[in-house]
Amino acid sequence: MIDPRQIAAGIVGAVDWQTEVSGFCRCPGESLHTHPTGKKDCRVSVDGAPTIYCFHSSCEAAVAGANRALRRAIGGSPWEIVLPGGKILRSGDILQTGGVVLPREVIRARATGSGLNLVEQMDLESLRVLALRFKPELFAKFHWPFAQILSDSPLLVADRDADEQFRTWLRLWPAHCHVWIGDVYSSGRPEHRTHFRPVADWYQIGPVMGNFTCGSAFKPGSFQRSNANCDGTRFLVVESDTLKKDEIGAVFAYMNNRLHFNLHAIIDTAGKSLHGWFDAPNNRLIETRLKAVLHVFGCDPKLFTYSQPVRVPGAYRDGKLQRIVWLKN
Ligand SMILES: [Zn+2]
């Protein structure tokens, strides 16, 4: 019988095993990293779907290639590992923290049934493994290309002019909210207070103060876009630097239809991407799990920084209108 750990080490080199089946290794695409590489940035796991997972995104293609090699090498031959205490872990099972074995039959039923469950008691590592396994299926099953998003919109808004785009977007906010609109640097000094205004003010002013806003409202009197100044009213703006306009719709559809996060609007940034505006999770645990899953799917982990600037509808970017292309009724 094969030892999957030996095979993994044959592909990624020496592994600093943290559990019987999972440890840190050198990223197969380390030379492509655009940020400094930490010792714990890349992990290999041989349980579940054997997976190399790196926190960097610039190495994605190299990691994907190594994952194919890893799964080819391990996937064909069933194996068993005897865990401390005598329990048996078989190929395809997942070893959860605390030594609990999640049998492969259960994983398979979940992956093909209801997808990922963010509420379930499962450690983040297992959730990432499942998310990675589920990813190809997600993009196939929930495929929602840009043209389809446009024609599926419950309210027809994409053709509205800049002012109407802006006002339509303002209506997503509760009336009492103070919203920031500006350019990325319109924050941090008292004179920037003019960029933090109640929704009603923005209604009068229109989309002229900048190209950006935030998913969070701010406390009255703020002049700095910081998490400490957020007032608690917030949207989760889901975006990706890597997923194309025809791809990211699958993530929006999955979140809205399957995970039941409430999608309010999809915004065309007048660049390469679409942003999905969702109700933000109000539960810390769910937020952490969603973040892990969305990162695996290719979305930007910065999106959980609610004071992060995002494109505001109604402003022009290089002559193209930032606009709402899908709006909930
Ligand atoms: Zn990497």
Short mmCIF file of C-alpha atoms and ligand atoms in Angstrom, two decimals:
data_model
loop_
_atom_site.label_atom_id
_atom_site.label_comp_id
_atom_site.label_asym_id
_atom_site.label_seq_id
_atom_site.Cartn_x
_atom_site.Cartn_y
_atom_site.Cartn_z
CA MET A 1 0.00 0.00 0.00
CA ILE A 2 1.26 3.49 -0.81
CA ASP A 3 2.07 6.17 1.75
CA PRO A 4 0.49 9.37 0.39
CA ARG A 5 2.88 11.51 2.46
CA GLN A 6 5.90 10.10 0.67
CA ILE A 7 4.29 10.77 -2.67
CA ALA A 8 3.44 14.34 -1.63
CA ALA A 9 7.03 14.94 -0.51
CA GLY A 10 8.17 13.61 -3.88
CA ILE A 11 6.21 16.43 -5.53
CA VAL A 12 6.61 19.42 -3.19
CA GLY A 13 9.88 18.50 -1.46
CA ALA A 14 10.36 18.33 2.30
CA VAL A 15 7.16 18.75 4.30
CA ASP A 16 6.99 20.09 7.84
CA TRP A 17 4.12 17.83 8.94
CA GLN A 18 1.74 19.46 11.43
CA THR A 19 -0.66 16.52 11.61
CA GLU A 20 -0.63 12.97 10.26
CA VAL A 21 -1.79 14.23 6.88
CA SER A 22 -1.09 17.93 6.55
CA GLY A 23 1.96 20.15 6.74
CA PHE A 24 3.80 23.17 5.43
CA CYS A 25 5.88 22.96 2.31
CA ARG A 26 7.59 25.13 -0.23
CA CYS A 27 5.14 26.56 -2.75
CA PRO A 28 5.67 25.04 -6.21
CA GLY A 29 5.25 28.55 -7.60
CA GLU A 30 7.29 30.39 -4.96
CA SER A 31 9.42 32.18 -7.55
CA LEU A 32 6.21 33.81 -8.84
CA HIS A 33 5.20 35.34 -5.50
CA THR A 34 4.82 39.10 -5.66
CA HIS A 35 4.77 39.47 -1.86
CA PRO A 36 7.29 38.09 0.67
CA THR A 37 6.88 34.37 1.32
CA GLY A 38 6.27 33.23 4.89
CA LYS A 39 7.06 29.78 6.28
CA LYS A 40 3.39 28.95 6.67
CA ASP A 41 2.11 30.29 3.34
CA CYS A 42 1.88 26.96 1.60
CA ARG A 43 0.34 23.78 2.90
CA VAL A 44 -0.04 20.30 1.52
CA SER A 45 -2.74 17.93 2.70
CA VAL A 46 -3.16 14.36 1.58
CA ASP A 47 -6.54 13.72 3.18
CA GLY A 48 -9.77 14.56 1.39
CA ALA A 49 -8.82 15.60 -2.09
CA PRO A 50 -5.03 15.80 -1.80
CA THR A 51 -4.33 19.50 -2.08
CA ILE A 52 -1.55 22.03 -2.11
CA TYR A 53 -2.92 25.34 -0.91
CA CYS A 54 -0.93 28.56 -1.07
CA PHE A 55 -2.06 31.93 0.28
CA HIS A 56 -0.49 33.79 -2.62
CA SER A 57 -2.42 34.16 -5.84
CA SER A 58 0.40 34.92 -8.26
CA CYS A 59 1.51 31.26 -8.12
CA GLU A 60 -1.96 29.92 -8.92
CA ALA A 61 -1.06 28.25 -12.22
CA ALA A 62 2.00 26.52 -10.78
CA VAL A 63 0.02 25.35 -7.75
CA ALA A 64 -2.79 24.07 -9.97
CA GLY A 65 -0.27 22.09 -12.01
CA ALA A 66 1.28 20.59 -8.88
CA ASN A 67 -2.21 19.74 -7.58
CA ARG A 68 -3.00 17.83 -10.75
CA ALA A 69 0.27 15.91 -10.39
CA LEU A 70 -0.41 15.25 -6.70
CA ARG A 71 -3.90 13.93 -7.31
CA ARG A 72 -2.80 11.79 -10.24
CA ALA A 73 -0.04 10.29 -8.13
CA ILE A 74 -2.13 9.64 -5.00
CA GLY A 75 -5.61 9.30 -6.42
CA GLY A 76 -5.21 5.98 -8.19
CA SER A 77 -4.21 3.88 -5.19
CA PRO A 78 -6.27 3.46 -2.04
CA TRP A 79 -4.34 3.85 1.20
CA GLU A 80 -4.83 3.74 4.96
CA ILE A 81 -3.00 5.46 7.79
CA VAL A 82 -3.28 4.28 11.37
CA LEU A 83 -3.74 7.33 13.56
CA PRO A 84 -2.44 7.65 17.12
CA GLY A 85 -5.08 5.88 19.19
CA GLY A 86 -5.62 3.26 16.52
CA LYS A 87 -8.28 4.87 14.34
CA ILE A 88 -7.89 4.28 10.62
CA LEU A 89 -7.90 7.13 8.10
CA ARG A 90 -8.63 5.94 4.56
CA SER A 91 -7.94 7.73 1.29
CA GLY A 92 -10.60 10.41 0.73
CA ASP A 93 -11.44 10.80 4.43
CA ILE A 94 -10.69 14.12 6.10
CA LEU A 95 -8.86 14.33 9.41
CA GLN A 96 -10.39 17.16 11.39
CA THR A 97 -8.77 18.91 14.34
CA GLY A 98 -9.05 16.83 17.48
CA GLY A 99 -8.49 13.64 15.50
CA VAL A 100 -12.06 13.30 14.27
CA VAL A 101 -12.33 11.44 10.98
CA LEU A 102 -14.83 12.76 8.45
CA PRO A 103 -15.53 9.76 6.22
CA ARG A 104 -15.26 10.17 2.47
CA GLU A 105 -18.86 9.04 1.93
CA VAL A 106 -20.10 11.97 4.01
CA ILE A 107 -17.85 14.43 2.17
CA ARG A 108 -18.99 13.17 -1.19
CA ALA A 109 -22.65 13.45 -0.23
CA ARG A 110 -22.12 17.04 0.89
CA ALA A 111 -20.07 18.12 -2.07
CA THR A 112 -22.68 16.94 -4.53
CA GLY A 113 -25.70 17.70 -2.38
CA SER A 114 -25.99 21.04 -0.67
CA GLY A 115 -22.48 22.28 -1.32
CA LEU A 116 -20.57 23.89 1.51
CA ASN A 117 -22.13 24.45 4.86
CA LEU A 118 -20.76 27.46 6.70
CA VAL A 119 -22.70 26.76 9.88
CA GLU A 120 -21.34 23.31 10.43
CA GLN A 121 -18.73 22.60 13.08
CA MET A 122 -15.75 22.03 10.86
CA ASP A 123 -12.27 23.43 11.14
CA LEU A 124 -11.20 26.00 8.57
CA GLU A 125 -8.65 23.73 6.98
CA SER A 126 -11.22 21.07 6.18
CA LEU A 127 -13.56 23.74 4.89
CA ARG A 128 -10.85 25.01 2.57
CA VAL A 129 -10.19 21.49 1.35
CA LEU A 130 -13.89 21.03 0.64
CA ALA A 131 -14.13 24.44 -1.01
CA LEU A 132 -11.25 23.63 -3.29
CA ARG A 133 -12.80 20.33 -4.20
CA PHE A 134 -16.13 22.03 -4.79
CA LYS A 135 -14.68 24.87 -6.88
CA PRO A 136 -14.87 23.31 -10.39
CA GLU A 137 -18.39 22.14 -9.66
CA LEU A 138 -19.36 25.61 -8.44
CA PHE A 139 -18.22 27.30 -11.64
CA ALA A 140 -19.99 24.69 -13.74
CA LYS A 141 -23.26 24.45 -11.80
CA PHE A 142 -23.76 28.10 -10.96
CA HIS A 143 -22.39 29.50 -14.21
CA TRP A 144 -23.90 33.00 -14.60
CA PRO A 145 -22.24 34.89 -17.44
CA PHE A 146 -22.40 38.66 -17.76
CA ALA A 147 -25.00 38.74 -20.56
CA GLN A 148 -27.25 36.48 -18.51
CA ILE A 149 -26.86 38.67 -15.42
CA LEU A 150 -27.98 41.68 -17.46
CA SER A 151 -31.05 39.94 -18.83
CA ASP A 152 -31.91 38.31 -15.48
CA SER A 153 -32.00 41.59 -13.54
CA PRO A 154 -35.35 41.89 -11.73
CA LEU A 155 -35.23 45.66 -12.29
CA LEU A 156 -33.93 47.08 -15.55
CA VAL A 157 -31.30 49.58 -14.56
CA ALA A 158 -28.26 49.05 -16.75
CA ASP A 159 -29.36 51.65 -19.31
CA ARG A 160 -30.08 54.41 -16.81
CA ASP A 161 -27.94 57.52 -16.99
CA ALA A 162 -25.25 58.49 -14.50
CA ASP A 163 -27.53 60.45 -12.15
CA GLU A 164 -30.13 57.72 -12.10
CA GLN A 165 -27.48 55.05 -11.53
CA PHE A 166 -26.18 56.99 -8.57
CA ARG A 167 -29.60 57.62 -7.02
CA THR A 168 -30.68 54.04 -7.56
CA TRP A 169 -27.60 52.89 -5.67
CA LEU A 170 -28.20 55.44 -2.86
CA ARG A 171 -31.59 53.83 -2.27
CA LEU A 172 -29.81 50.65 -1.12
CA TRP A 173 -28.82 52.55 2.04
CA PRO A 174 -31.06 53.27 5.01
CA ALA A 175 -31.88 57.00 5.03
CA HIS A 176 -30.00 57.79 8.26
CA CYS A 177 -26.66 56.49 6.95
CA HIS A 178 -23.57 58.62 6.44
CA VAL A 179 -21.79 57.42 3.35
CA TRP A 180 -18.30 58.16 2.07
CA ILE A 181 -17.77 59.04 -1.58
CA GLY A 182 -14.47 60.24 -2.94
CA ASP A 183 -11.24 59.21 -4.49
CA VAL A 184 -8.99 56.78 -2.70
CA TYR A 185 -7.10 59.54 -0.88
CA SER A 186 -10.14 61.65 0.11
CA SER A 187 -9.75 60.49 3.69
CA GLY A 188 -7.72 61.11 6.79
CA ARG A 189 -7.81 64.90 7.28
CA PRO A 190 -10.47 67.19 8.69
CA GLU A 191 -11.02 68.76 5.24
CA HIS A 192 -12.14 65.34 4.00
CA ARG A 193 -15.25 65.58 6.18
CA THR A 194 -17.01 66.88 3.09
CA HIS A 195 -16.75 63.38 1.58
CA PHE A 196 -18.69 61.84 4.48
CA ARG A 197 -22.35 62.84 4.17
CA PRO A 198 -25.87 61.65 4.86
CA VAL A 199 -27.59 59.85 2.00
CA ALA A 200 -29.99 62.78 1.53
CA ASP A 201 -27.07 65.16 0.87
CA TRP A 202 -25.66 62.84 -1.77
CA TYR A 203 -29.06 62.79 -3.42
CA GLN A 204 -28.71 66.53 -3.99
CA ILE A 205 -25.02 66.54 -4.89
CA GLY A 206 -25.02 63.69 -7.39
CA PRO A 207 -22.12 61.50 -8.51
CA VAL A 208 -19.40 64.14 -8.74
CA MET A 209 -17.23 63.78 -5.66
CA GLY A 210 -15.21 60.76 -6.74
CA ASN A 211 -15.24 57.25 -8.14
CA PHE A 212 -15.25 55.32 -4.90
CA THR A 213 -17.38 54.49 -1.91
CA CYS A 214 -17.32 51.84 0.84
CA GLY A 215 -19.49 48.90 1.76
CA SER A 216 -19.93 50.41 5.22
CA ALA A 217 -21.60 53.57 6.48
CA PHE A 218 -19.62 55.79 8.85
CA LYS A 219 -20.28 57.54 12.12
CA PRO A 220 -21.47 61.14 11.66
CA GLY A 221 -18.55 63.56 11.74
CA SER A 222 -15.98 61.06 10.44
CA PHE A 223 -13.22 62.27 8.16
CA GLN A 224 -11.25 59.05 8.01
CA ARG A 225 -12.22 55.85 6.26
CA SER A 226 -11.22 53.42 8.99
CA ASN A 227 -12.86 50.34 10.44
CA ALA A 228 -13.14 52.12 13.79
CA ASN A 229 -15.32 54.80 12.19
CA CYS A 230 -17.72 52.34 10.54
CA ASP A 231 -21.20 52.65 12.03
CA GLY A 232 -22.19 49.00 11.72
CA THR A 233 -24.47 49.34 8.68
CA ARG A 234 -22.67 47.52 5.96
CA PHE A 235 -22.63 45.54 2.78
CA LEU A 236 -20.23 42.81 1.86
CA VAL A 237 -18.84 43.75 -1.56
CA VAL A 238 -17.61 40.59 -3.24
CA GLU A 239 -14.95 41.11 -5.88
CA SER A 240 -12.04 39.33 -7.51
CA ASP A 241 -8.89 40.38 -9.28
CA THR A 242 -8.70 37.09 -11.12
CA LEU A 243 -12.25 36.01 -12.00
CA LYS A 244 -13.60 37.40 -15.26
CA LYS A 245 -17.00 39.02 -15.75
CA ASP A 246 -18.33 35.74 -17.09
CA GLU A 247 -16.94 33.77 -14.13
CA ILE A 248 -17.63 35.67 -10.93
CA GLY A 249 -21.40 35.46 -11.45
CA ALA A 250 -21.12 31.83 -10.34
CA VAL A 251 -19.89 33.00 -6.93
CA PHE A 252 -22.70 35.57 -6.67
CA ALA A 253 -25.30 32.97 -7.64
CA TYR A 254 -23.91 30.45 -5.20
CA MET A 255 -23.88 32.94 -2.34
CA ASN A 256 -27.36 34.22 -3.12
CA ASN A 257 -29.16 31.02 -4.02
CA ARG A 258 -27.36 28.41 -1.99
CA LEU A 259 -25.80 30.12 1.00
CA HIS A 260 -28.70 32.61 1.26
CA PHE A 261 -26.69 35.76 1.57
CA ASN A 262 -28.91 38.50 0.27
CA LEU A 263 -27.70 39.93 -3.05
CA HIS A 264 -28.81 43.55 -3.53
CA ALA A 265 -26.99 44.61 -6.67
CA ILE A 266 -24.25 43.75 -9.12
CA ILE A 267 -22.08 46.63 -10.25
CA ASP A 268 -20.04 46.80 -13.43
CA THR A 269 -16.85 48.64 -12.42
CA ALA A 270 -16.24 49.82 -16.02
CA GLY A 271 -13.06 47.78 -15.83
CA LYS A 272 -12.60 44.04 -15.93
CA SER A 273 -14.70 43.10 -12.97
CA LEU A 274 -18.13 42.94 -11.40
CA HIS A 275 -18.87 43.61 -7.75
CA GLY A 276 -21.64 41.85 -5.86
CA TRP A 277 -23.27 43.84 -3.04
CA PHE A 278 -24.56 41.51 -0.32
CA ASP A 279 -25.82 41.95 3.20
CA ALA A 280 -22.72 41.53 5.35
CA PRO A 281 -22.73 38.52 7.67
CA ASN A 282 -23.60 39.58 11.23
CA ASN A 283 -21.91 36.58 12.78
CA ARG A 284 -18.16 36.50 13.26
CA LEU A 285 -17.84 32.76 12.81
CA ILE A 286 -19.83 32.73 9.57
CA GLU A 287 -17.77 35.67 8.34
CA THR A 288 -14.50 33.82 8.99
CA ARG A 289 -15.78 30.75 7.18
CA LEU A 290 -17.18 32.70 4.27
CA LYS A 291 -13.87 34.53 3.95
CA ALA A 292 -11.96 31.24 3.77
CA VAL A 293 -14.33 29.85 1.16
CA LEU A 294 -14.42 32.98 -1.01
CA HIS A 295 -10.64 33.17 -0.96
CA VAL A 296 -10.46 29.62 -2.28
CA PHE A 297 -12.93 30.56 -5.01
CA GLY A 298 -10.64 33.39 -6.14
CA CYS A 299 -12.20 36.40 -4.44
CA ASP A 300 -10.30 39.20 -2.82
CA PRO A 301 -9.77 38.67 0.93
CA LYS A 302 -9.61 42.48 1.40
CA LEU A 303 -13.37 42.54 0.87
CA PHE A 304 -13.93 41.92 4.57
CA THR A 305 -12.25 45.23 5.33
CA TYR A 306 -15.41 47.27 5.23
CA SER A 307 -13.60 50.58 4.95
CA GLN A 308 -11.98 49.42 1.71
CA PRO A 309 -12.84 51.66 -1.28
CA VAL A 310 -15.00 50.14 -4.03
CA ARG A 311 -16.39 51.61 -7.27
CA VAL A 312 -19.54 53.72 -6.94
CA PRO A 313 -22.23 53.57 -9.67
CA GLY A 314 -22.84 56.75 -11.61
CA ALA A 315 -19.20 57.85 -11.87
CA TYR A 316 -17.19 57.60 -15.05
CA ARG A 317 -13.94 55.67 -15.30
CA ASP A 318 -11.90 56.46 -18.42
CA GLY A 319 -15.08 57.55 -20.19
CA LYS A 320 -17.04 54.45 -19.20
CA LEU A 321 -19.90 54.51 -16.74
CA GLN A 322 -19.64 52.53 -13.49
CA ARG A 323 -23.15 51.12 -13.36
CA ILE A 324 -25.58 48.74 -11.75
CA VAL A 325 -26.28 45.84 -14.07
CA TRP A 326 -28.44 43.71 -11.78
CA LEU A 327 -30.78 45.02 -9.11
CA LYS A 328 -33.02 43.18 -6.73
CA ASN A 329 -36.69 44.03 -6.88
ZN ZN B 1 2.52 30.23 -3.73
#
